[in-house]
Short mmCIF file of C-alpha atoms (C1' of nucleotides) in Angstrom, two decimals:
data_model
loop_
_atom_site.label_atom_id
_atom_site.label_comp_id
_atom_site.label_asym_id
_atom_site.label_seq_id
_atom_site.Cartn_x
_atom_site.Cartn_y
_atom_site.Cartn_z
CA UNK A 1 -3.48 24.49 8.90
CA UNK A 2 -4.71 21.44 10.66
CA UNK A 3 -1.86 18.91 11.43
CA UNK A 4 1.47 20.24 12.79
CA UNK A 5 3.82 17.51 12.32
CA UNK A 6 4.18 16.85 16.31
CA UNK A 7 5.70 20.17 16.66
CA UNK A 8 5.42 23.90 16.68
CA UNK A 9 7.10 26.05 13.86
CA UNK A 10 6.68 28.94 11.54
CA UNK A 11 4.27 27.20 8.91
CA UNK A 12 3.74 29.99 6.29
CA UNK A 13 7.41 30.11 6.52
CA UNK A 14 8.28 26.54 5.95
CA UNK A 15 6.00 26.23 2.76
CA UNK A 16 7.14 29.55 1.01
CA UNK A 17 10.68 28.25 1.41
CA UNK A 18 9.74 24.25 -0.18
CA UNK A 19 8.09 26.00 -2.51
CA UNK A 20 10.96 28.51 -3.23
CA UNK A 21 13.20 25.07 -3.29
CA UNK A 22 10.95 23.55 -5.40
CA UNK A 23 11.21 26.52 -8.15
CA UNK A 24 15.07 26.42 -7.80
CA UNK A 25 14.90 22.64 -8.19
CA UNK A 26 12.68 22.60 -11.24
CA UNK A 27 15.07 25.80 -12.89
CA UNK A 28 17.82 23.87 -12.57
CA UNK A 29 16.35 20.67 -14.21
CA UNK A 30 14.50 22.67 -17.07
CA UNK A 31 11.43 21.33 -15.78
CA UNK A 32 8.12 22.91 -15.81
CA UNK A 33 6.96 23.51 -12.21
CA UNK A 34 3.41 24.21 -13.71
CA UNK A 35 0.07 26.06 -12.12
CA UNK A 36 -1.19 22.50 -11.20
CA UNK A 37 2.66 20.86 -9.80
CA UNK A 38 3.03 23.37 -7.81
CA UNK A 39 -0.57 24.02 -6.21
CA UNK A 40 -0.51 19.94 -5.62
CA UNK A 41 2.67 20.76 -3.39
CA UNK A 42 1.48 23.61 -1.55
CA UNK A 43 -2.04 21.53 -0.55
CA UNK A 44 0.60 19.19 0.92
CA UNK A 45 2.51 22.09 2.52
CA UNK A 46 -0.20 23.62 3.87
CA UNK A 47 -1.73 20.15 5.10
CA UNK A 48 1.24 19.25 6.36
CA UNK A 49 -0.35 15.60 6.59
CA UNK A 50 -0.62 12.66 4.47
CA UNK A 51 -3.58 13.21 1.61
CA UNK A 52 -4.85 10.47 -0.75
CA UNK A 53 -4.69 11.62 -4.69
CA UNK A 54 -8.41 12.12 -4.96
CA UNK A 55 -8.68 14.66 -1.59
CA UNK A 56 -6.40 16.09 -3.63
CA UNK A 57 -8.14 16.33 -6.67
CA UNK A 58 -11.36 17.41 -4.57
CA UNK A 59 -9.39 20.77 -4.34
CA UNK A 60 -7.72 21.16 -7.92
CA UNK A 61 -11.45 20.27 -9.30
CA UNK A 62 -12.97 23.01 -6.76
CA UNK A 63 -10.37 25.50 -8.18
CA UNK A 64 -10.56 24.51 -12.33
CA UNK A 65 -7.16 22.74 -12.26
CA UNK A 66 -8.61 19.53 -13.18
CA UNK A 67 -11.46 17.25 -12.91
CA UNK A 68 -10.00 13.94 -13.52
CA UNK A 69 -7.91 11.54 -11.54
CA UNK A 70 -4.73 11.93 -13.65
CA UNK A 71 -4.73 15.40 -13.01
CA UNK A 72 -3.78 14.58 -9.48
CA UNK A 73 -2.09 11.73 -10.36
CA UNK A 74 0.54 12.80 -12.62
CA UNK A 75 1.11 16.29 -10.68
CA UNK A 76 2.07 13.82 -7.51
CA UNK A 77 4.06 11.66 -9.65
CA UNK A 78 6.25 14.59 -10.72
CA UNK A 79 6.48 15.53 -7.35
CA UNK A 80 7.92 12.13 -6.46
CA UNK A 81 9.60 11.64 -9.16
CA UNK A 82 11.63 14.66 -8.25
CA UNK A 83 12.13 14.24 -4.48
CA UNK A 84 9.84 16.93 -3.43
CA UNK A 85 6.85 14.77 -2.03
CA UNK A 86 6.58 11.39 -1.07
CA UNK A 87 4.06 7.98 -1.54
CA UNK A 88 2.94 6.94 2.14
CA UNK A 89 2.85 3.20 0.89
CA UNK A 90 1.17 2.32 4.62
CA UNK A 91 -2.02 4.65 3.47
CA UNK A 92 -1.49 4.92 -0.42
CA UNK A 93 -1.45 8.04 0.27
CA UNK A 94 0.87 11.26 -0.32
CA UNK A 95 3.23 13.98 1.82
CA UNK A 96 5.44 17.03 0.68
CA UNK A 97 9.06 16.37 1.54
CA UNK A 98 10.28 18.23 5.03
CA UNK A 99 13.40 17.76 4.47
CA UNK A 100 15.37 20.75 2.73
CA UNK A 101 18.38 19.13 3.05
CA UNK A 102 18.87 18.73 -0.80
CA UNK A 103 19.85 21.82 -3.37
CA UNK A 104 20.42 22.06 -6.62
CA UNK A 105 22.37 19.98 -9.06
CA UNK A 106 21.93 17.03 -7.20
CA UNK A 107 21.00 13.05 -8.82
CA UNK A 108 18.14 11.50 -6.98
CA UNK A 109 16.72 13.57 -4.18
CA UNK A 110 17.09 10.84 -1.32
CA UNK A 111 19.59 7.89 -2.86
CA UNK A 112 16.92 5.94 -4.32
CA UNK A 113 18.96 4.96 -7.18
CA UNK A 114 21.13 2.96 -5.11
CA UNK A 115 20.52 2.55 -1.00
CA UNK A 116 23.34 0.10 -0.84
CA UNK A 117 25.59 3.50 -1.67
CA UNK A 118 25.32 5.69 1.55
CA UNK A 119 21.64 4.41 2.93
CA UNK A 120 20.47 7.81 2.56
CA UNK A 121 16.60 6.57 3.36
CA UNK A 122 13.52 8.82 4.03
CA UNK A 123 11.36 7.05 6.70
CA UNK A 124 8.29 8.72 8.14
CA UNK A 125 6.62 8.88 11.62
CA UNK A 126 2.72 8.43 10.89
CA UNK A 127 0.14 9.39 13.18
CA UNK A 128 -3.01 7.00 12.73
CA UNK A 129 -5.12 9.72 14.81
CA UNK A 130 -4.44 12.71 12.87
CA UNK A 131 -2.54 11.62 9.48
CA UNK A 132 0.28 13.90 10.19
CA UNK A 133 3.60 12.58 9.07
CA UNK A 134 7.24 13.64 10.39
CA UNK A 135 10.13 12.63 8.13
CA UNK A 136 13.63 11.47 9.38
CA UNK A 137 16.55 9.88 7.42
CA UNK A 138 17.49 6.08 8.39
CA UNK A 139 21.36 4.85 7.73
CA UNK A 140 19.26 1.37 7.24
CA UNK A 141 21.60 -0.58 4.37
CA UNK A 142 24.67 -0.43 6.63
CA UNK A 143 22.35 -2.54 8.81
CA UNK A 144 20.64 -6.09 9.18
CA UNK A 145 18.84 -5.12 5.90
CA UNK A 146 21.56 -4.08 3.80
CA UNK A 147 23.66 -7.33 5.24
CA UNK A 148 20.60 -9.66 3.86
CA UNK A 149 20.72 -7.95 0.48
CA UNK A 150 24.39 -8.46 -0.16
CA UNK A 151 24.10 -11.84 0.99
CA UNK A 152 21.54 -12.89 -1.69
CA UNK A 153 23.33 -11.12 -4.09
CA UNK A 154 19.57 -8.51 -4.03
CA UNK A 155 20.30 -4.92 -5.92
CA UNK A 156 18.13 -2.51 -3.44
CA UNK A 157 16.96 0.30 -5.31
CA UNK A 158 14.23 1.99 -3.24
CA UNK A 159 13.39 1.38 0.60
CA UNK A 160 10.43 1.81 2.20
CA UNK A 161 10.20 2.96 6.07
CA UNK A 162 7.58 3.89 7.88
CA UNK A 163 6.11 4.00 11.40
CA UNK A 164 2.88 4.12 12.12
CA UNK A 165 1.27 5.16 15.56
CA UNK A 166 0.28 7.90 17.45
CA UNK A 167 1.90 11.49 17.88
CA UNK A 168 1.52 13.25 21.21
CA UNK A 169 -1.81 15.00 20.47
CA UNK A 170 -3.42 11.77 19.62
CA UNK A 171 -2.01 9.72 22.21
CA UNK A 172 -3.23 12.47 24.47
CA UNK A 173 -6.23 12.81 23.57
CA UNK A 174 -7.10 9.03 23.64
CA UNK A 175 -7.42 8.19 19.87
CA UNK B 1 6.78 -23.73 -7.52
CA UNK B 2 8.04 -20.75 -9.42
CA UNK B 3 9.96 -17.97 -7.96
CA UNK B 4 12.11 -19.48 -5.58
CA UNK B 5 13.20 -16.72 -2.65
CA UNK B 6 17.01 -16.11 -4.24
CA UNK B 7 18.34 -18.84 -3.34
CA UNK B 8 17.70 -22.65 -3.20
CA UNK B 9 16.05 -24.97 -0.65
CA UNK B 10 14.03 -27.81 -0.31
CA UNK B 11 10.72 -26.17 -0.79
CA UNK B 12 7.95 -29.27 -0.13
CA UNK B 13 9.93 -29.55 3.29
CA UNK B 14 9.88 -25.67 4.13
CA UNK B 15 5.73 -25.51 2.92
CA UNK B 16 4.76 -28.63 5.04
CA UNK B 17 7.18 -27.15 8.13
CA UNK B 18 5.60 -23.95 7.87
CA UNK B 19 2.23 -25.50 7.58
CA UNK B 20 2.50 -27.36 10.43
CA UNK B 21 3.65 -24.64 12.72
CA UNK B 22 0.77 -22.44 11.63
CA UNK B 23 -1.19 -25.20 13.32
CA UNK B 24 0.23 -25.86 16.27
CA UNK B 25 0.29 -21.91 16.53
CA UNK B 26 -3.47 -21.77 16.22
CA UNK B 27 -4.26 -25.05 18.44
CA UNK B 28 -2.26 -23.01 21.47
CA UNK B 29 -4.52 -20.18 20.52
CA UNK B 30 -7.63 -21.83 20.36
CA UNK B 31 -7.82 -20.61 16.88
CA UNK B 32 -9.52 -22.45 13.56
CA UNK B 33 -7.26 -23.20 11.15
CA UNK B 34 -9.84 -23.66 8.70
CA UNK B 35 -9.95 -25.00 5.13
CA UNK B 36 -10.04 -21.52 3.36
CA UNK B 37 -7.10 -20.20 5.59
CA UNK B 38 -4.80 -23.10 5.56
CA UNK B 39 -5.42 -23.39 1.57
CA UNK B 40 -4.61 -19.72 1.25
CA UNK B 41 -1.32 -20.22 2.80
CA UNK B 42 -0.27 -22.87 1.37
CA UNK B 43 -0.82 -20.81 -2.02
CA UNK B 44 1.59 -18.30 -0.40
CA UNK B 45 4.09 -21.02 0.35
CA UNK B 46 4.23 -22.65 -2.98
CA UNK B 47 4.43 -19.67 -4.81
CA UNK B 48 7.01 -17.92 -3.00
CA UNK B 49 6.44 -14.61 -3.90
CA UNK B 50 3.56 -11.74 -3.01
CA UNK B 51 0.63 -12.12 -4.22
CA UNK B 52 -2.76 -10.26 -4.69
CA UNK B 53 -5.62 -10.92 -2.97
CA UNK B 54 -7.89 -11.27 -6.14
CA UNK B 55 -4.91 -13.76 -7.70
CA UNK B 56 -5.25 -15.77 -4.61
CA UNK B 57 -9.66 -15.32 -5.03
CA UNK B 58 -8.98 -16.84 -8.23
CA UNK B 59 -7.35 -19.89 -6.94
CA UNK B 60 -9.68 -20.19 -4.13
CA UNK B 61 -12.83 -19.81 -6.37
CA UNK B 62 -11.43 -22.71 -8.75
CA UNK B 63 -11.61 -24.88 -5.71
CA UNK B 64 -14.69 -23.87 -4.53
CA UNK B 65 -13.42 -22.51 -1.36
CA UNK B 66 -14.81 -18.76 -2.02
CA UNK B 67 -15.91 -16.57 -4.81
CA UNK B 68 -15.89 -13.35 -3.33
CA UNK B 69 -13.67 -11.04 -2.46
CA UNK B 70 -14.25 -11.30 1.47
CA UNK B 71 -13.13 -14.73 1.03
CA UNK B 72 -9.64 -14.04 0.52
CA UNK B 73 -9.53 -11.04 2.16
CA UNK B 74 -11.09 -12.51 5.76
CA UNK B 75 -8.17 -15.36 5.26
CA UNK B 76 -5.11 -12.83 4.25
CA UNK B 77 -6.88 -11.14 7.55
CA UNK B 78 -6.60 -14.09 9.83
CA UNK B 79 -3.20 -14.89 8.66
CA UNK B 80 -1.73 -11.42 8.74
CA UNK B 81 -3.03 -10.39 12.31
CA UNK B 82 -1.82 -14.34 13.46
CA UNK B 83 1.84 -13.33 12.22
CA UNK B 84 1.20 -16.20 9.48
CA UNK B 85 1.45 -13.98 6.45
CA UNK B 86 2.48 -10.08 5.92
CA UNK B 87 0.92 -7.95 3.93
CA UNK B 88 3.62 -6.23 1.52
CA UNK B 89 2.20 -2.39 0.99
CA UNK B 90 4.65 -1.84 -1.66
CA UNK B 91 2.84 -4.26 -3.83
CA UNK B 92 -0.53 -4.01 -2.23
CA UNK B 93 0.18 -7.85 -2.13
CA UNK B 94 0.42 -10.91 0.47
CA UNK B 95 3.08 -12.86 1.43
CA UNK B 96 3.85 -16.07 3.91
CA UNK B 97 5.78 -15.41 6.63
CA UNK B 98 9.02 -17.15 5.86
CA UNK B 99 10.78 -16.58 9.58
CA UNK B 100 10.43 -19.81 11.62
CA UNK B 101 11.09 -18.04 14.73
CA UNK B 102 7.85 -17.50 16.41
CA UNK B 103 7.05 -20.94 17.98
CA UNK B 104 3.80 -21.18 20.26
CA UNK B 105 3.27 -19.12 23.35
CA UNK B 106 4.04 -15.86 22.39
CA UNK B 107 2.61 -13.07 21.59
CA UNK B 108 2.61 -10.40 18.73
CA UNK B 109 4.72 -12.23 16.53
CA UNK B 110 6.77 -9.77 15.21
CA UNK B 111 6.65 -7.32 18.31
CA UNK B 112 4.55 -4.92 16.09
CA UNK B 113 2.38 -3.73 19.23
CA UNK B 114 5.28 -1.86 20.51
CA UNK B 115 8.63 -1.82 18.15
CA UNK B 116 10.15 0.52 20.25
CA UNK B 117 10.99 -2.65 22.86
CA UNK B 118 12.81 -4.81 21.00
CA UNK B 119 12.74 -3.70 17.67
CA UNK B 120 12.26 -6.79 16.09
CA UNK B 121 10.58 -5.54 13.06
CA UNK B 122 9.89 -7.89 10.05
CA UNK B 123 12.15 -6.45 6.63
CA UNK B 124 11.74 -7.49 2.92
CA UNK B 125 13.33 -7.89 -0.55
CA UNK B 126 11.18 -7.86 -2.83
CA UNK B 127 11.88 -8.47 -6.60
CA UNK B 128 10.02 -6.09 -9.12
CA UNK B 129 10.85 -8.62 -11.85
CA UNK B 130 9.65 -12.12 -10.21
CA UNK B 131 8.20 -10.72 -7.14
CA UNK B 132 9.76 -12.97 -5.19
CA UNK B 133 9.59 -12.01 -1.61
CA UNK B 134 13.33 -12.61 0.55
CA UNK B 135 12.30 -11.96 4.80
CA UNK B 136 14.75 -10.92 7.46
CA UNK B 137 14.42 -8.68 10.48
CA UNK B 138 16.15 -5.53 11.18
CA UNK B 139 16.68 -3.72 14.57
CA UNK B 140 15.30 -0.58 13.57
CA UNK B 141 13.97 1.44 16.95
CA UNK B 142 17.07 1.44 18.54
CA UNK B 143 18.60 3.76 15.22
CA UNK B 144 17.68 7.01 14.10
CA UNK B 145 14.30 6.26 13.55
CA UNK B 146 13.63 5.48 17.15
CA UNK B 147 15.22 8.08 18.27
CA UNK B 148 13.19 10.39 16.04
CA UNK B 149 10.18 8.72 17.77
CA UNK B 150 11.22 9.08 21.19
CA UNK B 151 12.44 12.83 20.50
CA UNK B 152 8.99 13.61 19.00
CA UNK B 153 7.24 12.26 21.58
CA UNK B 154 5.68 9.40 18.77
CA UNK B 155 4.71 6.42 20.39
CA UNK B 156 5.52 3.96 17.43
CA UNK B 157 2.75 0.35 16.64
CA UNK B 158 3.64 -0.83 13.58
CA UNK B 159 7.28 -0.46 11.54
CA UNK B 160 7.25 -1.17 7.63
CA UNK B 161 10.45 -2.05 6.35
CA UNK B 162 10.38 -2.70 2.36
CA UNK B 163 13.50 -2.97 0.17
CA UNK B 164 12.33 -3.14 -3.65
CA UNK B 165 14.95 -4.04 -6.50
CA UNK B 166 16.26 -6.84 -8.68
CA UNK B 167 16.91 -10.08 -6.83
CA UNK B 168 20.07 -12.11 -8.69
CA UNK B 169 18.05 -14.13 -11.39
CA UNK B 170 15.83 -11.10 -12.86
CA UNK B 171 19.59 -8.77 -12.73
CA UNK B 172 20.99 -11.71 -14.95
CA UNK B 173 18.25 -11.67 -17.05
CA UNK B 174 18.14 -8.20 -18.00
CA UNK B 175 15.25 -6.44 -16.54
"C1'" DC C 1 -27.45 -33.56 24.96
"C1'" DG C 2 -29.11 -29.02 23.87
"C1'" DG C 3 -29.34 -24.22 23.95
"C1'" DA C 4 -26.50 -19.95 24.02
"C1'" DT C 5 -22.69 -17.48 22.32
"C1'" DA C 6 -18.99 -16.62 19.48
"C1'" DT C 7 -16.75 -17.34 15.28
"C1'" DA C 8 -16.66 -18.19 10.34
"C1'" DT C 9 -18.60 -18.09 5.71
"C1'" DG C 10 -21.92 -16.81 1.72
"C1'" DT C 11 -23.49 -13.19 -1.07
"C1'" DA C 12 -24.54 -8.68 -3.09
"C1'" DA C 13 -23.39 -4.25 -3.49
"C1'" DT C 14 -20.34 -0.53 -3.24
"C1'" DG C 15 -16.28 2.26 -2.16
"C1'" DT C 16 -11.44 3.55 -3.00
"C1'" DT C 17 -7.21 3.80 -5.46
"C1'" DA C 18 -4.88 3.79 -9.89
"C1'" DT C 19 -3.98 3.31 -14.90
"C1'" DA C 20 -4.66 2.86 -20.07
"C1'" DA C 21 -5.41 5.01 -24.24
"C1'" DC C 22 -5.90 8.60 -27.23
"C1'" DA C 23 -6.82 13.48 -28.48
"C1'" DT C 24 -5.42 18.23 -27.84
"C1'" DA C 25 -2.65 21.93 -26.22
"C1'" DT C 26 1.49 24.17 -24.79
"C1'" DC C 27 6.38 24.67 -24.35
"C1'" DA C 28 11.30 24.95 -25.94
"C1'" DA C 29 14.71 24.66 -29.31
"C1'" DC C 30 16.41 25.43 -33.46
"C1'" DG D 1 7.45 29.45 -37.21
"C1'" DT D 2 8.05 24.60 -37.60
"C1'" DT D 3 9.29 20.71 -35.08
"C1'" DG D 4 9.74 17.54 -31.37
"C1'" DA D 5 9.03 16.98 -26.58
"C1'" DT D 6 6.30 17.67 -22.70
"C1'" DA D 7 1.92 18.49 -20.38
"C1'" DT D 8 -3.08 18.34 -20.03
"C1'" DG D 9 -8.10 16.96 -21.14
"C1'" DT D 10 -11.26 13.24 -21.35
"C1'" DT D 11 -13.33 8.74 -21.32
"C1'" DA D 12 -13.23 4.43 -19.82
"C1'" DT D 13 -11.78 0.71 -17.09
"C1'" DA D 14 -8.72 -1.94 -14.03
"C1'" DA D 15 -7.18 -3.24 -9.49
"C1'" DC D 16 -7.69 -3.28 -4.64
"C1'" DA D 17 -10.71 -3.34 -0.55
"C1'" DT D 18 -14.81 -2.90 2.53
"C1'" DT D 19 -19.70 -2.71 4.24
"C1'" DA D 20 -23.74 -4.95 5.41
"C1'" DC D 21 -26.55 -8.50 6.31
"C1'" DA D 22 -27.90 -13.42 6.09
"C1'" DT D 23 -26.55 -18.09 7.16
"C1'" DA D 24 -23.84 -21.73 8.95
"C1'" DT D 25 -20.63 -23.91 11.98
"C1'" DA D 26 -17.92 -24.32 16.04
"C1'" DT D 27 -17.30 -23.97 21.12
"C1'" DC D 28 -18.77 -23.57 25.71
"C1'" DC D 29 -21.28 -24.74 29.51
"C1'" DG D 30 -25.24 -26.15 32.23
#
DNA sequence: CGGATATATGTAATGTTATAACATATCAAC
DNA sequence: GTTGATATGTTATAACATTACATATATCCG
């Protein structure tokens, strides 16, 4: 592992249980977690750290799981699509969701479909230094934001949040 | 002009404003306002809406100003780092600044060097249909996002704040 | 003014990120 | 076991962005 995200924990731990979420997810939804999905999320697991689509595909071509950008590609837009990693916009680049707040049986994984409903927003602390990336939730539409969009009559369907800067170990060690 | 931002306003009097603070910003600075940069946002004013750097090439290079990419992309640089224009990374597009806040004097103009301060962190609507880009500003460090960063240890430089939907017109019009 | 320095632009090449289009294979349901 | 949907293989290309180096123009100061 190379990147903690700013903090110590039980690593191993943490991916066999996204990945164990993931399965449950994908049963639920009679969708196919395939050999490629699910090695695309454990790289980001194991990373723990923002990775463009073509490191990615670096490691499925190294292991036979695809040569070609839309191998990567369409493995990480799965994974979006369903909740379980997200697009860094900041670094078009790509993370496995921390957050294992959501079960089974749910709609959309983090309120995308409609912010303006309960501002359930992923945002994402972004280390410049070491690409890590922490994710938080943000109650933003209740806010300045969501005040703007009702004003101008503006239908939010997906919100972007990010922070980029340096985590301890970076500011530390003078990045 | 063709993607007005929501809502209606005298347009020639909001470009030639704008225009004319982004040079009075740059004569306090000591900066040049040159041809290519002035030209390229003035594109960004008329039009309203993000654009991409290779759209705005293509005006440039029509009008002899530029036929390379580094034409544009020094300009968008200029204007971006002088708080002039934003950069929208949910579009991989440009965009004038449309806040007329920031008179001369100051510094960052958006507080980006350190959000955590004052939080005065530049927000958008953007439009998938029309692209049309709405600005406002949202508070955003002193939430849950700050306090992530300040729990974490993450010293946050730069906030991206990025609302994408339908603004009124496109909803009307069935997109 | 005139030379020195910094800033801006011209130009060619290349690097990085992402998608389109179409063929083939595999899965899932009946 | 055929059918329709979903996933993957493969080729090509589109879209976005930067590096590197040469040249030109502005700004400063003696």
């Amino acid at each position: 592992m190379t990147a903690l995200a700013f903090d110590r924990h039980n690593h191993d731990r943490c991916i066999a249980g996204a990945l164990k979420r993931a399965e449950t997810h994908c049963g639920a939804r009679r969708l196919q977690f395939t050999a490629t999905r699910r090695r695309v999320l454990e790289i980001l697991l194991q990373e723990h750290r923002a990775m463009g689509a073509y490191d990615i595909l670096a490691v499925l071509s190294s292991e036979g799981l695809g040569s070609q950008p839309p191998a990567a590609y369409r493995a990480l837009d799965f994974l979006v699509r369903e909740g379980l990693a997200h697009r860094i916009e900041g670094l078009n680049a790509y993370a496995a969701c921390a957050l294992p707040v959501h079960g089974p049986g749910h709609g959309p994984e983090h309120g995308q479909e409609d912010a303006s409903d309960h501002g359930h927003v992923p945002a994402f602390l972004i280390c410049r230094g070491c690409k890590a990336v922490a994710e938080t939730e943000t109650g933003l539409a209740q806010g300045r934001l969501g005040a703007a969009a009702r004003e101008a009559g503006f239908s939010v369907e997906r919100v972007v949040v990010e922070a980029e800067g340096l985590c301890p170990g970076c500011a530390g060690a003078g990045a």
